[in-house]
CSV table of N, CA and C in Angstrom, one decimal:
chain,number,residue,atom,x,y,z
A,14,MET,N,27.6,6.4,-39.2
A,14,MET,CA,26.1,6.0,-39.3
A,14,MET,C,25.6,5.2,-38.2
A,15,LYS,N,26.4,4.3,-37.7
A,15,LYS,CA,26.0,3.4,-36.6
A,15,LYS,C,25.8,4.3,-35.3
A,16,LYS,N,26.7,5.3,-35.2
A,16,LYS,CA,26.6,6.1,-34.0
A,16,LYS,C,25.3,6.9,-34.0
A,17,ILE,N,24.9,7.4,-35.2
A,17,ILE,CA,23.7,8.2,-35.3
A,17,ILE,C,22.5,7.3,-35.0
A,18,VAL,N,22.4,6.1,-35.5
A,18,VAL,CA,21.3,5.2,-35.3
A,18,VAL,C,21.2,4.9,-33.8
A,19,LEU,N,22.4,4.6,-33.2
A,19,LEU,CA,22.4,4.3,-31.7
A,19,LEU,C,21.9,5.5,-30.9
A,20,LEU,N,22.4,6.7,-31.3
A,20,LEU,CA,21.9,7.9,-30.6
A,20,LEU,C,20.4,8.1,-30.8
A,21,ILE,N,19.9,7.9,-31.9
A,21,ILE,CA,18.4,8.1,-32.2
A,21,ILE,C,17.7,7.0,-31.4
A,22,THR,N,18.2,5.8,-31.3
A,22,THR,CA,17.5,4.8,-30.5
A,22,THR,C,17.5,5.1,-29.1
A,23,LEU,N,18.7,5.6,-28.5
A,23,LEU,CA,18.7,6.0,-27.1
A,23,LEU,C,17.8,7.1,-26.8
A,24,ILE,N,17.7,8.1,-27.7
A,24,ILE,CA,16.7,9.2,-27.5
A,24,ILE,C,15.3,8.7,-27.5
A,25,PHE,N,15.0,7.9,-28.4
A,25,PHE,CA,13.6,7.3,-28.5
A,25,PHE,C,13.2,6.6,-27.3
A,26,VAL,N,14.1,5.7,-26.8
A,26,VAL,CA,13.9,4.9,-25.6
A,26,VAL,C,13.7,5.8,-24.4
A,27,SER,N,14.5,6.9,-24.3
A,27,SER,CA,14.4,7.8,-23.2
A,27,SER,C,13.1,8.5,-23.2
A,28,PHE,N,12.6,8.9,-24.3
A,28,PHE,CA,11.3,9.6,-24.4
A,28,PHE,C,10.1,8.7,-24.1
A,29,THR,N,10.2,7.5,-24.6
A,29,THR,CA,9.1,6.6,-24.4
A,29,THR,C,9.0,6.2,-22.9
A,30,ASP,N,10.1,6.1,-22.2
A,30,ASP,CA,10.1,5.8,-20.8
A,30,ASP,C,9.6,7.0,-20.0
A,31,ALA,N,9.9,8.2,-20.5
A,31,ALA,CA,9.5,9.4,-19.8
A,31,ALA,C,8.0,9.6,-19.9
A,32,PHE,N,7.4,9.2,-21.0
A,32,PHE,CA,5.9,9.4,-21.1
A,32,PHE,C,5.1,8.2,-20.7
A,33,ALA,N,5.8,7.2,-20.2
A,33,ALA,CA,5.0,6.0,-19.7
A,33,ALA,C,4.1,6.3,-18.5
A,34,GLN,N,2.9,5.8,-18.6
A,34,GLN,CA,2.0,6.0,-17.5
A,34,GLN,C,2.3,5.0,-16.4
A,35,VAL,N,2.4,5.4,-15.1
A,35,VAL,CA,2.7,4.5,-14.0
A,35,VAL,C,1.5,4.4,-13.1
A,36,GLU,N,1.3,3.2,-12.6
A,36,GLU,CA,0.3,2.9,-11.6
A,36,GLU,C,1.0,2.4,-10.3
A,37,TYR,N,0.3,2.7,-9.2
A,37,TYR,CA,0.8,2.3,-7.9
A,37,TYR,C,-0.2,1.3,-7.2
A,38,LYS,N,0.3,0.5,-6.4
A,38,LYS,CA,-0.5,-0.4,-5.6
A,38,LYS,C,0.1,-0.5,-4.2
A,39,ILE,N,-0.7,-0.4,-3.2
A,39,ILE,CA,-0.2,-0.5,-1.8
A,39,ILE,C,-0.7,-1.8,-1.2
A,40,ILE,N,0.3,-2.5,-0.6
A,40,ILE,CA,0.0,-3.7,0.2
A,40,ILE,C,0.3,-3.4,1.6
A,41,THR,N,-0.6,-3.7,2.6
A,41,THR,CA,-0.3,-3.3,4.0
A,41,THR,C,-0.3,-4.6,4.8
A,42,SER,N,0.7,-4.7,5.7
A,42,SER,CA,0.8,-5.7,6.7
A,42,SER,C,0.5,-5.1,8.0
A,43,VAL,N,-0.3,-5.8,8.8
A,43,VAL,CA,-0.7,-5.3,10.1
A,43,VAL,C,-0.3,-6.5,11.0
A,44,GLU,N,0.6,-6.3,11.9
A,44,GLU,CA,1.1,-7.4,12.8
A,44,GLU,C,0.8,-7.0,14.2
A,45,SER,N,0.0,-7.8,14.9
A,45,SER,CA,-0.4,-7.5,16.3
A,45,SER,C,0.7,-7.6,17.3
A,46,ILE,N,0.7,-6.6,18.2
A,46,ILE,CA,1.6,-6.7,19.3
A,46,ILE,C,0.8,-6.7,20.6
A,47,VAL,N,-0.3,-7.5,20.5
A,47,VAL,CA,-1.2,-7.6,21.7
A,47,VAL,C,-0.7,-8.9,22.4
A,48,PRO,N,-0.5,-8.8,23.7
A,48,PRO,CA,0.0,-10.0,24.5
A,48,PRO,C,-1.0,-11.2,24.4
A,49,ASN,N,-0.5,-12.4,24.7
A,49,ASN,CA,-1.2,-13.6,24.8
A,49,ASN,C,-1.9,-14.1,23.5
A,50,GLY,N,-1.4,-13.6,22.4
A,50,GLY,CA,-1.9,-14.0,21.1
A,50,GLY,C,-3.3,-13.6,20.8
A,51,LEU,N,-3.8,-12.6,21.5
A,51,LEU,CA,-5.2,-12.2,21.3
A,51,LEU,C,-5.5,-11.3,20.1
A,52,GLY,N,-4.4,-10.7,19.5
A,52,GLY,CA,-4.6,-9.8,18.4
A,52,GLY,C,-4.8,-10.6,17.1
A,53,ARG,N,-4.9,-9.8,16.0
A,53,ARG,CA,-5.0,-10.4,14.6
A,53,ARG,C,-4.0,-9.7,13.8
A,54,SER,N,-3.3,-10.5,13.0
A,54,SER,CA,-2.3,-10.1,12.1
A,54,SER,C,-2.6,-10.5,10.6
A,55,ARG,N,-2.5,-9.6,9.7
A,55,ARG,CA,-2.9,-9.8,8.3
A,55,ARG,C,-2.0,-9.0,7.3
A,56,ILE,N,-2.0,-9.5,6.1
A,56,ILE,CA,-1.6,-8.7,4.9
A,56,ILE,C,-2.9,-8.4,4.2
A,57,VAL,N,-3.1,-7.1,3.9
A,57,VAL,CA,-4.4,-6.6,3.3
A,57,VAL,C,-4.0,-5.9,2.0
A,58,SER,N,-4.8,-6.2,0.9
A,58,SER,CA,-4.6,-5.6,-0.4
A,58,SER,C,-6.0,-5.4,-1.0
A,59,ALA,N,-6.3,-4.1,-1.3
A,59,ALA,CA,-7.6,-3.8,-2.0
A,59,ALA,C,-7.7,-4.4,-3.4
A,60,THR,N,-8.8,-4.9,-3.8
A,60,THR,CA,-9.0,-5.4,-5.1
A,60,THR,C,-10.0,-4.5,-5.9
A,61,GLU,N,-10.4,-3.4,-5.2
A,61,GLU,CA,-11.3,-2.4,-5.8
A,61,GLU,C,-10.5,-1.0,-5.8
A,62,ASP,N,-10.8,-0.2,-6.8
A,62,ASP,CA,-10.2,1.2,-6.8
A,62,ASP,C,-11.2,2.2,-6.2
A,63,ARG,N,-10.6,3.2,-5.7
A,63,ARG,CA,-11.4,4.4,-5.2
A,63,ARG,C,-10.8,5.6,-5.8
A,64,ASP,N,-11.6,6.6,-6.1
A,64,ASP,CA,-11.2,7.9,-6.6
A,64,ASP,C,-11.3,8.9,-5.4
A,65,TYR,N,-10.1,9.3,-4.9
A,65,TYR,CA,-10.1,10.2,-3.7
A,65,TYR,C,-10.9,11.5,-3.9
A,66,LYS,N,-11.1,11.9,-5.2
A,66,LYS,CA,-11.8,13.1,-5.5
A,66,LYS,C,-13.3,13.1,-5.0
A,67,GLU,N,-13.8,11.8,-5.1
A,67,GLU,CA,-15.2,11.7,-4.7
A,67,GLU,C,-15.5,11.9,-3.2
A,68,TYR,N,-14.4,11.9,-2.4
A,68,TYR,CA,-14.5,12.0,-1.0
A,68,TYR,C,-13.8,13.2,-0.4
A,69,THR,N,-13.5,14.1,-1.3
A,69,THR,CA,-12.7,15.3,-0.9
A,69,THR,C,-13.5,16.6,-0.9
A,70,SER,N,-13.3,17.4,0.1
A,70,SER,CA,-14.0,18.7,0.2
A,70,SER,C,-13.0,19.8,-0.1
A,71,LEU,N,-13.5,20.9,-0.6
A,71,LEU,CA,-12.7,22.1,-0.8
A,71,LEU,C,-13.1,23.1,0.3
A,72,ARG,N,-12.2,23.5,1.1
A,72,ARG,CA,-12.5,24.4,2.2
A,72,ARG,C,-11.7,25.7,2.0
A,73,SER,N,-12.2,26.8,2.5
A,73,SER,CA,-11.5,28.1,2.4
A,73,SER,C,-12.0,29.0,3.6
A,74,ASP,N,-11.4,30.1,3.7
A,74,ASP,CA,-11.8,31.1,4.7
A,74,ASP,C,-13.1,31.7,4.4
A,75,ASP,N,-13.4,31.8,3.1
A,75,ASP,CA,-14.7,32.3,2.6
A,75,ASP,C,-15.7,31.2,2.6
A,76,LYS,N,-16.7,31.3,3.5
A,76,LYS,CA,-17.7,30.3,3.7
A,76,LYS,C,-18.5,30.1,2.4
A,77,LYS,N,-18.7,31.1,1.6
A,77,LYS,CA,-19.4,31.0,0.3
A,77,LYS,C,-18.7,30.1,-0.7
A,78,GLU,N,-17.4,30.0,-0.5
A,78,GLU,CA,-16.6,29.2,-1.5
A,78,GLU,C,-16.5,27.8,-1.1
A,79,ASP,N,-16.9,27.4,0.2
A,79,ASP,CA,-16.8,26.1,0.7
A,79,ASP,C,-17.6,25.1,-0.2
A,80,LYS,N,-17.1,24.0,-0.6
A,80,LYS,CA,-17.8,23.0,-1.3
A,80,LYS,C,-17.7,21.7,-0.4
A,81,ARG,N,-18.7,21.5,0.4
A,81,ARG,CA,-18.6,20.4,1.3
A,81,ARG,C,-19.0,19.1,0.5
A,82,ASN,N,-18.3,18.0,0.9
A,82,ASN,CA,-18.5,16.7,0.4
A,82,ASN,C,-19.6,16.0,1.1
A,83,LYS,N,-20.7,15.6,0.4
A,83,LYS,CA,-21.8,15.0,1.1
A,83,LYS,C,-21.8,13.5,1.0
A,84,ALA,N,-20.6,13.0,0.6
A,84,ALA,CA,-20.5,11.5,0.4
A,84,ALA,C,-20.6,10.8,1.8
A,85,ASP,N,-21.3,9.7,1.7
A,85,ASP,CA,-21.5,8.8,2.9
A,85,ASP,C,-20.2,8.1,3.1
A,86,ARG,N,-19.7,8.1,4.4
A,86,ARG,CA,-18.4,7.4,4.7
A,86,ARG,C,-18.5,5.9,4.3
A,87,SER,N,-19.7,5.3,4.3
A,87,SER,CA,-19.8,3.9,4.0
A,87,SER,C,-19.4,3.6,2.5
A,88,GLU,N,-19.5,4.7,1.7
A,88,GLU,CA,-19.2,4.5,0.3
A,88,GLU,C,-17.7,4.4,0.1
A,89,ILE,N,-16.9,4.8,1.0
A,89,ILE,CA,-15.5,4.7,0.9
A,89,ILE,C,-15.0,3.2,1.2
A,90,ARG,N,-15.8,2.6,2.0
A,90,ARG,CA,-15.4,1.2,2.4
A,90,ARG,C,-15.2,0.3,1.2
A,91,VAL,N,-14.2,-0.5,1.2
A,91,VAL,CA,-13.9,-1.5,0.2
A,91,VAL,C,-14.4,-2.8,0.7
A,92,LYS,N,-15.2,-3.5,0.0
A,92,LYS,CA,-15.8,-4.8,0.4
A,92,LYS,C,-15.0,-5.9,-0.2
A,93,ASN,N,-14.3,-5.7,-1.3
A,93,ASN,CA,-13.6,-6.7,-2.0
A,93,ASN,C,-12.1,-6.4,-1.8
A,94,PHE,N,-11.5,-7.3,-1.0
A,94,PHE,CA,-10.0,-7.2,-0.8
A,94,PHE,C,-9.5,-8.5,-0.5
A,95,GLU,N,-8.1,-8.6,-0.6
A,95,GLU,CA,-7.4,-9.8,-0.4
A,95,GLU,C,-6.9,-9.7,1.1
A,96,GLU,N,-7.1,-10.8,1.8
A,96,GLU,CA,-6.6,-10.8,3.2
A,96,GLU,C,-5.8,-12.1,3.5
A,97,THR,N,-4.6,-12.0,3.8
A,97,THR,CA,-3.7,-13.1,4.1
A,97,THR,C,-3.4,-13.2,5.6
A,98,LYS,N,-3.6,-14.3,6.2
A,98,LYS,CA,-3.3,-14.4,7.7
A,98,LYS,C,-1.9,-14.4,7.9
A,99,LEU,N,-1.5,-13.8,9.0
A,99,LEU,CA,-0.1,-13.8,9.6
A,99,LEU,C,-0.2,-14.3,11.0
A,100,LEU,N,0.9,-14.6,11.6
A,100,LEU,CA,0.9,-15.0,13.0
A,100,LEU,C,1.2,-13.7,13.9
A,101,ASN,N,0.7,-13.8,15.1
A,101,ASN,CA,0.9,-12.7,16.0
A,101,ASN,C,2.3,-12.7,16.6
A,102,PHE,N,2.9,-11.5,17.0
A,102,PHE,CA,4.2,-11.5,17.5
A,102,PHE,C,4.3,-12.2,18.9
A,103,TYR,N,3.2,-12.1,19.6
A,103,TYR,CA,3.2,-12.7,21.0
A,103,TYR,C,2.2,-13.9,21.1
A,104,ASN,N,2.5,-14.8,22.0
A,104,ASN,CA,1.5,-15.8,22.4
A,104,ASN,C,1.6,-15.8,24.0
A,105,LEU,N,1.1,-16.9,24.6
A,105,LEU,CA,1.1,-17.0,26.0
A,105,LEU,C,2.5,-17.0,26.6
A,106,GLY,N,3.4,-17.5,25.9
A,106,GLY,CA,4.8,-17.6,26.3
A,106,GLY,C,5.6,-16.3,26.1
A,107,GLY,N,5.1,-15.3,25.5
A,107,GLY,CA,5.8,-14.1,25.2
A,107,GLY,C,6.0,-13.9,23.7
A,108,ILE,N,7.1,-13.1,23.4
A,108,ILE,CA,7.4,-12.9,22.0
A,108,ILE,C,7.8,-14.2,21.3
A,109,ARG,N,7.3,-14.4,20.1
A,109,ARG,CA,7.6,-15.6,19.4
A,109,ARG,C,8.4,-15.2,18.1
A,110,PHE,N,9.8,-15.5,18.2
A,110,PHE,CA,10.6,-15.2,17.1
A,110,PHE,C,10.3,-16.1,15.9
A,111,GLN,N,9.8,-17.3,16.2
A,111,GLN,CA,9.4,-18.2,15.1
A,111,GLN,C,8.3,-17.6,14.3
A,112,ASN,N,7.3,-16.9,15.0
A,112,ASN,CA,6.2,-16.3,14.3
A,112,ASN,C,6.7,-15.1,13.4
A,113,ILE,N,7.7,-14.4,13.9
A,113,ILE,CA,8.2,-13.3,13.1
A,113,ILE,C,8.9,-13.9,11.8
A,114,ALA,N,9.7,-14.9,12.0
A,114,ALA,CA,10.3,-15.6,10.8
A,114,ALA,C,9.2,-16.1,9.8
A,115,ALA,N,8.2,-16.7,10.4
A,115,ALA,CA,7.1,-17.2,9.5
A,115,ALA,C,6.4,-16.0,8.8
A,116,ASN,N,6.2,-14.9,9.4
A,116,ASN,CA,5.6,-13.7,8.8
A,116,ASN,C,6.5,-13.2,7.7
A,117,ASP,N,7.8,-13.2,8.0
A,117,ASP,CA,8.8,-12.8,7.0
A,117,ASP,C,8.7,-13.7,5.7
A,118,ALA,N,8.6,-15.0,5.9
A,118,ALA,CA,8.5,-15.9,4.8
A,118,ALA,C,7.2,-15.6,4.0
A,119,VAL,N,6.1,-15.4,4.6
A,119,VAL,CA,4.8,-15.1,3.9
A,119,VAL,C,4.9,-13.7,3.2
A,120,LEU,N,5.5,-12.7,3.9
A,120,LEU,CA,5.6,-11.4,3.2
A,120,LEU,C,6.6,-11.5,2.0
A,121,THR,N,7.7,-12.2,2.2
A,121,THR,CA,8.6,-12.4,1.1
A,121,THR,C,7.9,-13.0,-0.1
A,122,SER,N,7.1,-14.0,0.1
A,122,SER,CA,6.3,-14.7,-0.9
A,122,SER,C,5.4,-13.7,-1.6
A,123,LYS,N,4.7,-12.8,-0.9
A,123,LYS,CA,3.9,-11.8,-1.4
A,123,LYS,C,4.7,-10.8,-2.3
A,124,VAL,N,5.8,-10.3,-1.8
A,124,VAL,CA,6.6,-9.4,-2.5
A,124,VAL,C,7.1,-10.0,-3.8
A,125,ASN,N,7.6,-11.2,-3.7
A,125,ASN,CA,8.1,-11.9,-4.9
A,125,ASN,C,7.0,-12.1,-5.9
A,126,THR,N,5.8,-12.5,-5.5
A,126,THR,CA,4.7,-12.6,-6.4
A,126,THR,C,4.4,-11.3,-7.1
A,127,MET,N,4.4,-10.2,-6.4
A,127,MET,CA,4.1,-8.9,-7.0
A,127,MET,C,5.2,-8.6,-8.0
A,128,ILE,N,6.4,-8.9,-7.7
A,128,ILE,CA,7.5,-8.6,-8.7
A,128,ILE,C,7.3,-9.5,-9.9
A,129,GLU,N,7.0,-10.8,-9.7
A,129,GLU,CA,6.7,-11.6,-10.9
A,129,GLU,C,5.6,-11.1,-11.8
A,130,GLU,N,4.6,-10.4,-11.2
A,130,GLU,CA,3.5,-9.8,-11.9
A,130,GLU,C,3.8,-8.5,-12.5
A,131,GLY,N,5.1,-8.1,-12.5
A,131,GLY,CA,5.5,-6.9,-13.1
A,131,GLY,C,5.6,-5.6,-12.3
A,132,TRP,N,5.3,-5.8,-11.0
A,132,TRP,CA,5.4,-4.7,-10.0
A,132,TRP,C,6.8,-4.5,-9.6
A,133,GLU,N,7.2,-3.3,-9.3
A,133,GLU,CA,8.5,-2.9,-8.7
A,133,GLU,C,8.3,-2.3,-7.3
A,134,LEU,N,9.0,-2.8,-6.3
A,134,LEU,CA,8.9,-2.3,-5.0
A,134,LEU,C,9.5,-0.9,-5.0
A,135,ALA,N,8.7,0.1,-4.8
A,135,ALA,CA,9.1,1.5,-4.9
A,135,ALA,C,9.5,2.1,-3.5
A,136,PHE,N,8.6,1.8,-2.5
A,136,PHE,CA,8.8,2.4,-1.2
A,136,PHE,C,8.3,1.4,-0.1
A,137,VAL,N,8.9,1.5,1.1
A,137,VAL,CA,8.4,0.8,2.2
A,137,VAL,C,8.3,1.8,3.4
A,138,THR,N,7.2,1.8,4.1
A,138,THR,CA,7.1,2.7,5.3
A,138,THR,C,6.5,1.9,6.4
A,139,SER,N,6.9,2.1,7.6
A,139,SER,CA,6.3,1.3,8.7
A,139,SER,C,6.1,2.2,9.9
A,140,ALA,N,5.3,1.8,10.9
A,140,ALA,CA,5.0,2.5,12.1
A,140,ALA,C,4.5,1.5,13.2
A,141,VAL,N,4.6,1.9,14.4
A,141,VAL,CA,4.1,1.2,15.5
A,141,VAL,C,3.1,2.1,16.2
A,142,GLU,N,2.0,1.5,16.6
A,142,GLU,CA,0.9,2.2,17.3
A,142,GLU,C,0.8,1.6,18.7
A,143,SER,N,0.8,2.4,19.7
A,143,SER,CA,0.6,2.0,21.1
A,143,SER,C,0.1,3.2,21.8
A,144,ALA,N,-0.7,3.0,22.9
A,144,ALA,CA,-1.3,4.1,23.6
A,144,ALA,C,-0.2,4.8,24.5
A,145,GLY,N,0.9,4.1,24.8
A,145,GLY,CA,1.9,4.7,25.6
A,145,GLY,C,2.5,3.8,26.6
A,146,LYS,N,3.2,4.5,27.6
A,146,LYS,CA,3.9,3.7,28.6
A,146,LYS,C,3.0,2.7,29.3
A,147,GLY,N,3.5,1.5,29.4
A,147,GLY,CA,2.7,0.5,30.1
A,147,GLY,C,1.6,-0.2,29.3
A,148,ASP,N,1.4,0.3,28.1
A,148,ASP,CA,0.4,-0.3,27.2
A,148,ASP,C,1.0,-1.4,26.4
A,149,GLY,N,0.6,-2.6,26.6
A,149,GLY,CA,1.1,-3.7,25.9
A,149,GLY,C,0.3,-4.0,24.6
A,150,ASN,N,-0.6,-3.2,24.3
A,150,ASN,CA,-1.5,-3.4,23.1
A,150,ASN,C,-1.0,-2.5,21.9
A,151,GLY,N,-1.2,-2.9,20.7
A,151,GLY,CA,-0.8,-2.1,19.6
A,151,GLY,C,-0.7,-2.9,18.4
A,152,ILE,N,-0.2,-2.2,17.3
A,152,ILE,CA,0.0,-2.9,16.0
A,152,ILE,C,1.3,-2.4,15.4
A,153,PHE,N,1.9,-3.2,14.6
A,153,PHE,CA,3.1,-2.8,13.8
A,153,PHE,C,2.6,-2.9,12.4
A,154,ILE,N,2.6,-1.7,11.7
A,154,ILE,CA,2.0,-1.7,10.4
A,154,ILE,C,3.1,-1.3,9.4
A,155,THR,N,3.1,-2.0,8.2
A,155,THR,CA,4.1,-1.7,7.2
A,155,THR,C,3.3,-1.6,5.9
A,156,ARG,N,3.6,-0.6,5.1
A,156,ARG,CA,3.0,-0.4,3.8
A,156,ARG,C,4.1,-0.6,2.7
A,157,PHE,N,3.8,-1.5,1.8
A,157,PHE,CA,4.7,-1.7,0.7
A,157,PHE,C,4.0,-1.1,-0.5
A,158,ILE,N,4.7,-0.1,-1.1
A,158,ILE,CA,4.2,0.6,-2.2
A,158,ILE,C,4.9,0.2,-3.5
A,159,PHE,N,4.1,-0.4,-4.4
A,159,PHE,CA,4.7,-1.0,-5.6
A,159,PHE,C,4.3,-0.1,-6.8
A,160,LYS,N,5.0,-0.1,-7.9
A,160,LYS,CA,4.7,0.7,-9.1
A,160,LYS,C,5.0,-0.2,-10.3
A,161,ARG,N,4.3,0.1,-11.4
A,161,ARG,CA,4.6,-0.5,-12.7
A,161,ARG,C,4.1,0.4,-13.8
A,162,ASN,N,4.6,0.2,-15.0
A,162,ASN,CA,4.1,0.9,-16.1
A,162,ASN,C,2.7,0.4,-16.5
A,163,LYS,N,1.8,1.2,-16.8
A,163,LYS,CA,0.5,0.8,-17.2
A,163,LYS,C,0.6,0.2,-18.6
A,164,GLU,N,-0.2,-0.8,-18.8
A,164,GLU,CA,-0.2,-1.5,-20.1
A,164,GLU,C,-1.2,-0.9,-21.1
């Protein structure tokens, strides 16, 4: 009897987890790699939602079937967001490892806070943007993608 109750409990827990609604949240860090400390570095997090469908067009080879999106690009802009200052990678003396360590401490705090709020770090992706050879300007961007079950 105990085995049957345990089996039913395991099946129930498996199904409830499978049907759980999941939500995602993206936190972006932008760290300047502009020399002489002239850039800006931040952690950015939207506090407003946007529905991508409102800004999406349907295109096809048949011009009669095209459904163009007439949305104004300014409607996409999020005016309410959280912005946390970070230090730039460079200053007048060159690369600042102390600044990198400070940014790591702030980012760790943000990640830990998200986890305390019930979010799970699902993915991390990063990239560097620079115009090319000899260009000392650019950004290092990291996206932290969190998920949690909707309540």
